[in-house]
Amino acid sequence: PTVDHTTGTSVGYYAYIESSFPQNHGDKAWLVSEILESPKGACLDFWYHMKGNTTGNMSVYHRVLDAKP
């Protein structure tokens, strides 16, 4: 993207995954975070940008860990 969604300028942060050569069909990329504490009903909110003829699919998975004793 030419600008950051939050700031509307070229100043910002993002994760970039190359989907064209030398990547192969079926390759996967993982973005993993540290464990985050959140209140009940918390929501994950993010923006993404996918562009190009070789861009495939994006799947988002989450894992709920057992509560601490």
PDB file of N, CA and C in Angstrom:
ATOM      1  N   PRO A   1       0.826  -1.208   0.000  1.00  0.00           N
ATOM      2  CA  PRO A   1       0.000   0.000   0.000  1.00  0.00           C
ATOM      3  C   PRO A   1       0.864   1.263   0.000  1.00  0.00           C
ATOM      4  N   THR A   2       0.359   2.294  -0.561  1.00  0.00           N
ATOM      5  CA  THR A   2       1.131   3.536  -0.622  1.00  0.00           C
ATOM      6  C   THR A   2       1.059   4.333   0.676  1.00  0.00           C
ATOM      7  N   VAL A   3       0.007   4.114   1.471  1.00  0.00           N
ATOM      8  CA  VAL A   3      -0.114   4.829   2.750  1.00  0.00           C
ATOM      9  C   VAL A   3      -0.577   3.865   3.841  1.00  0.00           C
ATOM     10  N   ASP A   4      -0.265   4.230   5.081  1.00  0.00           N
ATOM     11  CA  ASP A   4      -0.715   3.472   6.239  1.00  0.00           C
ATOM     12  C   ASP A   4      -2.185   3.785   6.482  1.00  0.00           C
ATOM     13  N   HIS A   5      -2.997   2.763   6.737  1.00  0.00           N
ATOM     14  CA  HIS A   5      -4.434   2.982   6.935  1.00  0.00           C
ATOM     15  C   HIS A   5      -4.720   3.890   8.126  1.00  0.00           C
ATOM     16  N   THR A   6      -3.945   3.734   9.201  1.00  0.00           N
ATOM     17  CA  THR A   6      -4.216   4.483  10.422  1.00  0.00           C
ATOM     18  C   THR A   6      -3.839   5.949  10.300  1.00  0.00           C
ATOM     19  N   THR A   7      -2.641   6.213   9.761  1.00  0.00           N
ATOM     20  CA  THR A   7      -2.162   7.597   9.690  1.00  0.00           C
ATOM     21  C   THR A   7      -2.533   8.298   8.396  1.00  0.00           C
ATOM     22  N   GLY A   8      -2.819   7.532   7.347  1.00  0.00           N
ATOM     23  CA  GLY A   8      -3.117   8.138   6.049  1.00  0.00           C
ATOM     24  C   GLY A   8      -1.875   8.697   5.368  1.00  0.00           C
ATOM     25  N   THR A   9      -0.689   8.342   5.892  1.00  0.00           N
ATOM     26  CA  THR A   9       0.573   8.812   5.318  1.00  0.00           C
ATOM     27  C   THR A   9       1.473   7.601   5.053  1.00  0.00           C
ATOM     28  N   SER A  10       2.663   7.868   4.540  1.00  0.00           N
ATOM     29  CA  SER A  10       3.619   6.785   4.302  1.00  0.00           C
ATOM     30  C   SER A  10       4.311   6.350   5.592  1.00  0.00           C
ATOM     31  N   VAL A  11       4.020   7.028   6.710  1.00  0.00           N
ATOM     32  CA  VAL A  11       4.595   6.663   8.000  1.00  0.00           C
ATOM     33  C   VAL A  11       3.654   5.681   8.690  1.00  0.00           C
ATOM     34  N   GLY A  12       4.160   4.507   9.009  1.00  0.00           N
ATOM     35  CA  GLY A  12       3.338   3.493   9.671  1.00  0.00           C
ATOM     36  C   GLY A  12       4.034   2.154   9.628  1.00  0.00           C
ATOM     37  N   TYR A  13       3.336   1.128  10.023  1.00  0.00           N
ATOM     38  CA  TYR A  13       3.905  -0.208  10.101  1.00  0.00           C
ATOM     39  C   TYR A  13       2.980  -1.211   9.431  1.00  0.00           C
ATOM     40  N   TYR A  14       3.581  -2.239   8.859  1.00  0.00           N
ATOM     41  CA  TYR A  14       2.790  -3.312   8.277  1.00  0.00           C
ATOM     42  C   TYR A  14       3.665  -4.545   8.109  1.00  0.00           C
ATOM     43  N   ALA A  15       3.015  -5.681   7.973  1.00  0.00           N
ATOM     44  CA  ALA A  15       3.712  -6.931   7.661  1.00  0.00           C
ATOM     45  C   ALA A  15       3.544  -7.170   6.170  1.00  0.00           C
ATOM     46  N   TYR A  16       4.605  -7.587   5.504  1.00  0.00           N
ATOM     47  CA  TYR A  16       4.575  -7.787   4.063  1.00  0.00           C
ATOM     48  C   TYR A  16       4.932  -9.231   3.749  1.00  0.00           C
ATOM     49  N   ILE A  17       4.116  -9.886   2.951  1.00  0.00           N
ATOM     50  CA  ILE A  17       4.379 -11.247   2.504  1.00  0.00           C
ATOM     51  C   ILE A  17       4.421 -11.226   0.978  1.00  0.00           C
ATOM     52  N   GLU A  18       5.559 -11.601   0.405  1.00  0.00           N
ATOM     53  CA  GLU A  18       5.701 -11.651  -1.061  1.00  0.00           C
ATOM     54  C   GLU A  18       4.944 -12.860  -1.593  1.00  0.00           C
ATOM     55  N   SER A  19       4.084 -12.651  -2.587  1.00  0.00           N
ATOM     56  CA  SER A  19       3.308 -13.764  -3.132  1.00  0.00           C
ATOM     57  C   SER A  19       3.719 -14.139  -4.553  1.00  0.00           C
ATOM     58  N   SER A  20       4.597 -13.361  -5.153  1.00  0.00           N
ATOM     59  CA  SER A  20       5.037 -13.697  -6.505  1.00  0.00           C
ATOM     60  C   SER A  20       6.374 -14.442  -6.444  1.00  0.00           C
ATOM     61  N   PHE A  21       7.004 -14.677  -7.586  1.00  0.00           N
ATOM     62  CA  PHE A  21       8.265 -15.419  -7.654  1.00  0.00           C
ATOM     63  C   PHE A  21       9.255 -14.877  -6.630  1.00  0.00           C
ATOM     64  N   PRO A  22       9.913 -15.707  -5.860  1.00  0.00           N
ATOM     65  CA  PRO A  22      10.113 -17.152  -6.016  1.00  0.00           C
ATOM     66  C   PRO A  22       9.148 -18.005  -5.196  1.00  0.00           C
ATOM     67  N   GLN A  23       8.041 -17.448  -4.742  1.00  0.00           N
ATOM     68  CA  GLN A  23       7.083 -18.241  -3.963  1.00  0.00           C
ATOM     69  C   GLN A  23       6.395 -19.251  -4.871  1.00  0.00           C
ATOM     70  N   ASN A  24       5.879 -20.308  -4.285  1.00  0.00           N
ATOM     71  CA  ASN A  24       5.188 -21.358  -5.034  1.00  0.00           C
ATOM     72  C   ASN A  24       3.741 -21.452  -4.582  1.00  0.00           C
ATOM     73  N   HIS A  25       2.880 -21.913  -5.490  1.00  0.00           N
ATOM     74  CA  HIS A  25       1.477 -22.121  -5.152  1.00  0.00           C
ATOM     75  C   HIS A  25       1.396 -23.038  -3.937  1.00  0.00           C
ATOM     76  N   GLY A  26       0.608 -22.649  -2.960  1.00  0.00           N
ATOM     77  CA  GLY A  26       0.448 -23.454  -1.757  1.00  0.00           C
ATOM     78  C   GLY A  26       1.364 -23.063  -0.611  1.00  0.00           C
ATOM     79  N   ASP A  27       2.343 -22.180  -0.864  1.00  0.00           N
ATOM     80  CA  ASP A  27       3.199 -21.718   0.231  1.00  0.00           C
ATOM     81  C   ASP A  27       2.341 -21.016   1.282  1.00  0.00           C
ATOM     82  N   LYS A  28       2.778 -21.071   2.523  1.00  0.00           N
ATOM     83  CA  LYS A  28       2.035 -20.446   3.614  1.00  0.00           C
ATOM     84  C   LYS A  28       2.930 -19.484   4.378  1.00  0.00           C
ATOM     85  N   ALA A  29       2.320 -18.474   4.939  1.00  0.00           N
ATOM     86  CA  ALA A  29       3.021 -17.534   5.813  1.00  0.00           C
ATOM     87  C   ALA A  29       2.234 -17.459   7.114  1.00  0.00           C
ATOM     88  N   TRP A  30       2.945 -17.306   8.217  1.00  0.00           N
ATOM     89  CA  TRP A  30       2.318 -17.236   9.532  1.00  0.00           C
ATOM     90  C   TRP A  30       2.709 -15.935  10.209  1.00  0.00           C
ATOM     91  N   LEU A  31       1.750 -15.276  10.798  1.00  0.00           N
ATOM     92  CA  LEU A  31       1.996 -14.112  11.637  1.00  0.00           C
ATOM     93  C   LEU A  31       1.480 -14.485  13.023  1.00  0.00           C
ATOM     94  N   VAL A  32       2.386 -14.618  13.976  1.00  0.00           N
ATOM     95  CA  VAL A  32       2.038 -15.113  15.301  1.00  0.00           C
ATOM     96  C   VAL A  32       2.379 -14.044  16.328  1.00  0.00           C
ATOM     97  N   SER A  33       1.485 -13.833  17.280  1.00  0.00           N
ATOM     98  CA  SER A  33       1.730 -12.835  18.315  1.00  0.00           C
ATOM     99  C   SER A  33       1.982 -13.529  19.646  1.00  0.00           C
ATOM    100  N   GLU A  34       2.444 -12.745  20.592  1.00  0.00           N
ATOM    101  CA  GLU A  34       2.544 -13.232  21.962  1.00  0.00           C
ATOM    102  C   GLU A  34       1.131 -13.416  22.497  1.00  0.00           C
ATOM    103  N   ILE A  35       1.000 -14.095  23.621  1.00  0.00           N
ATOM    104  CA  ILE A  35      -0.320 -14.266  24.224  1.00  0.00           C
ATOM    105  C   ILE A  35      -0.811 -12.910  24.725  1.00  0.00           C
ATOM    106  N   LEU A  36      -2.022 -12.567  24.351  1.00  0.00           N
ATOM    107  CA  LEU A  36      -2.602 -11.281  24.727  1.00  0.00           C
ATOM    108  C   LEU A  36      -3.762 -11.500  25.681  1.00  0.00           C
ATOM    109  N   GLU A  37      -3.762 -10.782  26.784  1.00  0.00           N
ATOM    110  CA  GLU A  37      -4.878 -10.819  27.723  1.00  0.00           C
ATOM    111  C   GLU A  37      -5.960  -9.885  27.187  1.00  0.00           C
ATOM    112  N   SER A  38      -7.201 -10.354  27.197  1.00  0.00           N
ATOM    113  CA  SER A  38      -8.281  -9.490  26.720  1.00  0.00           C
ATOM    114  C   SER A  38      -9.549  -9.787  27.503  1.00  0.00           C
ATOM    115  N   PRO A  39     -10.382  -8.768  27.649  1.00  0.00           N
ATOM    116  CA  PRO A  39     -11.638  -8.978  28.369  1.00  0.00           C
ATOM    117  C   PRO A  39     -12.600  -9.828  27.538  1.00  0.00           C
ATOM    118  N   LYS A  40     -13.600 -10.386  28.180  1.00  0.00           N
ATOM    119  CA  LYS A  40     -14.618 -11.142  27.448  1.00  0.00           C
ATOM    120  C   LYS A  40     -15.249 -10.232  26.404  1.00  0.00           C
ATOM    121  N   GLY A  41     -15.511 -10.799  25.248  1.00  0.00           N
ATOM    122  CA  GLY A  41     -16.127 -10.028  24.182  1.00  0.00           C
ATOM    123  C   GLY A  41     -15.138  -9.190  23.390  1.00  0.00           C
ATOM    124  N   ALA A  42     -13.832  -9.390  23.633  1.00  0.00           N
ATOM    125  CA  ALA A  42     -12.824  -8.629  22.894  1.00  0.00           C
ATOM    126  C   ALA A  42     -12.893  -8.984  21.411  1.00  0.00           C
ATOM    127  N   CYS A  43     -12.443  -8.093  20.575  1.00  0.00           N
ATOM    128  CA  CYS A  43     -12.534  -8.275  19.126  1.00  0.00           C
ATOM    129  C   CYS A  43     -11.183  -8.017  18.479  1.00  0.00           C
ATOM    130  N   LEU A  44     -10.821  -8.841  17.523  1.00  0.00           N
ATOM    131  CA  LEU A  44      -9.620  -8.618  16.716  1.00  0.00           C
ATOM    132  C   LEU A  44     -10.026  -7.792  15.510  1.00  0.00           C
ATOM    133  N   ASP A  45      -9.363  -6.684  15.310  1.00  0.00           N
ATOM    134  CA  ASP A  45      -9.688  -5.768  14.215  1.00  0.00           C
ATOM    135  C   ASP A  45      -8.401  -5.460  13.472  1.00  0.00           C
ATOM    136  N   PHE A  46      -8.362  -5.697  12.172  1.00  0.00           N
ATOM    137  CA  PHE A  46      -7.166  -5.395  11.393  1.00  0.00           C
ATOM    138  C   PHE A  46      -7.540  -5.071   9.956  1.00  0.00           C
ATOM    139  N   TRP A  47      -6.642  -4.398   9.276  1.00  0.00           N
ATOM    140  CA  TRP A  47      -6.825  -4.043   7.876  1.00  0.00           C
ATOM    141  C   TRP A  47      -5.826  -4.836   7.054  1.00  0.00           C
ATOM    142  N   TYR A  48      -6.202  -5.210   5.850  1.00  0.00           N
ATOM    143  CA  TYR A  48      -5.295  -5.947   4.977  1.00  0.00           C
ATOM    144  C   TYR A  48      -5.418  -5.452   3.547  1.00  0.00           C
ATOM    145  N   HIS A  49      -4.407  -5.755   2.765  1.00  0.00           N
ATOM    146  CA  HIS A  49      -4.340  -5.321   1.371  1.00  0.00           C
ATOM    147  C   HIS A  49      -3.785  -6.485   0.569  1.00  0.00           C
ATOM    148  N   MET A  50      -4.541  -6.978  -0.385  1.00  0.00           N
ATOM    149  CA  MET A  50      -4.086  -8.073  -1.245  1.00  0.00           C
ATOM    150  C   MET A  50      -4.236  -7.615  -2.685  1.00  0.00           C
ATOM    151  N   LYS A  51      -3.152  -7.706  -3.435  1.00  0.00           N
ATOM    152  CA  LYS A  51      -3.184  -7.197  -4.803  1.00  0.00           C
ATOM    153  C   LYS A  51      -2.289  -8.050  -5.688  1.00  0.00           C
ATOM    154  N   GLY A  52      -2.711  -8.285  -6.906  1.00  0.00           N
ATOM    155  CA  GLY A  52      -1.880  -8.975  -7.887  1.00  0.00           C
ATOM    156  C   GLY A  52      -2.495 -10.261  -8.398  1.00  0.00           C
ATOM    157  N   ASN A  53      -2.020 -10.688  -9.564  1.00  0.00           N
ATOM    158  CA  ASN A  53      -2.547 -11.889 -10.205  1.00  0.00           C
ATOM    159  C   ASN A  53      -2.190 -13.158  -9.450  1.00  0.00           C
ATOM    160  N   THR A  54      -1.100 -13.147  -8.692  1.00  0.00           N
ATOM    161  CA  THR A  54      -0.658 -14.363  -8.006  1.00  0.00           C
ATOM    162  C   THR A  54      -1.087 -14.390  -6.540  1.00  0.00           C
ATOM    163  N   THR A  55      -1.882 -13.428  -6.120  1.00  0.00           N
ATOM    164  CA  THR A  55      -2.350 -13.403  -4.735  1.00  0.00           C
ATOM    165  C   THR A  55      -3.388 -14.496  -4.549  1.00  0.00           C
ATOM    166  N   GLY A  56      -3.198 -15.300  -3.517  1.00  0.00           N
ATOM    167  CA  GLY A  56      -4.112 -16.413  -3.257  1.00  0.00           C
ATOM    168  C   GLY A  56      -5.164 -16.036  -2.242  1.00  0.00           C
ATOM    169  N   ASN A  57      -5.334 -16.869  -1.242  1.00  0.00           N
ATOM    170  CA  ASN A  57      -6.354 -16.665  -0.221  1.00  0.00           C
ATOM    171  C   ASN A  57      -5.712 -16.295   1.104  1.00  0.00           C
ATOM    172  N   MET A  58      -6.508 -15.659   1.951  1.00  0.00           N
ATOM    173  CA  MET A  58      -6.067 -15.387   3.305  1.00  0.00           C
ATOM    174  C   MET A  58      -7.063 -16.046   4.252  1.00  0.00           C
ATOM    175  N   SER A  59      -6.534 -16.788   5.215  1.00  0.00           N
ATOM    176  CA  SER A  59      -7.353 -17.396   6.251  1.00  0.00           C
ATOM    177  C   SER A  59      -6.857 -16.881   7.592  1.00  0.00           C
ATOM    178  N   VAL A  60      -7.775 -16.599   8.491  1.00  0.00           N
ATOM    179  CA  VAL A  60      -7.418 -16.129   9.827  1.00  0.00           C
ATOM    180  C   VAL A  60      -7.915 -17.166  10.827  1.00  0.00           C
ATOM    181  N   TYR A  61      -7.004 -17.629  11.659  1.00  0.00           N
ATOM    182  CA  TYR A  61      -7.341 -18.603  12.693  1.00  0.00           C
ATOM    183  C   TYR A  61      -6.978 -18.012  14.050  1.00  0.00           C
ATOM    184  N   HIS A  62      -7.695 -18.402  15.058  1.00  0.00           N
ATOM    185  CA  HIS A  62      -7.328 -17.984  16.418  1.00  0.00           C
ATOM    186  C   HIS A  62      -7.399 -19.206  17.329  1.00  0.00           C
ATOM    187  N   ARG A  63      -6.663 -19.124  18.380  1.00  0.00           N
ATOM    188  CA  ARG A  63      -6.649 -20.209  19.353  1.00  0.00           C
ATOM    189  C   ARG A  63      -6.966 -19.629  20.720  1.00  0.00           C
ATOM    190  N   VAL A  64      -7.951 -20.189  21.375  1.00  0.00           N
ATOM    191  CA  VAL A  64      -8.329 -19.754  22.709  1.00  0.00           C
ATOM    192  C   VAL A  64      -7.634 -20.668  23.703  1.00  0.00           C
ATOM    193  N   LEU A  65      -6.852 -20.078  24.591  1.00  0.00           N
ATOM    194  CA  LEU A  65      -6.139 -20.843  25.605  1.00  0.00           C
ATOM    195  C   LEU A  65      -6.982 -20.956  26.859  1.00  0.00           C
ATOM    196  N   ASP A  66      -6.758 -22.009  27.606  1.00  0.00           N
ATOM    197  CA  ASP A  66      -7.453 -22.163  28.888  1.00  0.00           C
ATOM    198  C   ASP A  66      -7.124 -20.990  29.800  1.00  0.00           C
ATOM    199  N   ALA A  67      -8.115 -20.606  30.584  1.00  0.00           N
ATOM    200  CA  ALA A  67      -7.914 -19.497  31.530  1.00  0.00           C
ATOM    201  C   ALA A  67      -6.879 -19.887  32.574  1.00  0.00           C
ATOM    202  N   LYS A  68      -6.166 -18.902  33.071  1.00  0.00           N
ATOM    203  CA  LYS A  68      -5.173 -19.152  34.125  1.00  0.00           C
ATOM    204  C   LYS A  68      -5.894 -19.515  35.415  1.00  0.00           C
ATOM    205  N   PRO A  69      -5.309 -20.427  36.196  1.00  0.00           N
ATOM    206  CA  PRO A  69      -5.951 -20.810  37.475  1.00  0.00           C
ATOM    207  C   PRO A  69      -5.943 -19.673  38.479  1.00  0.00           C
TER     208      PRO A  69
END
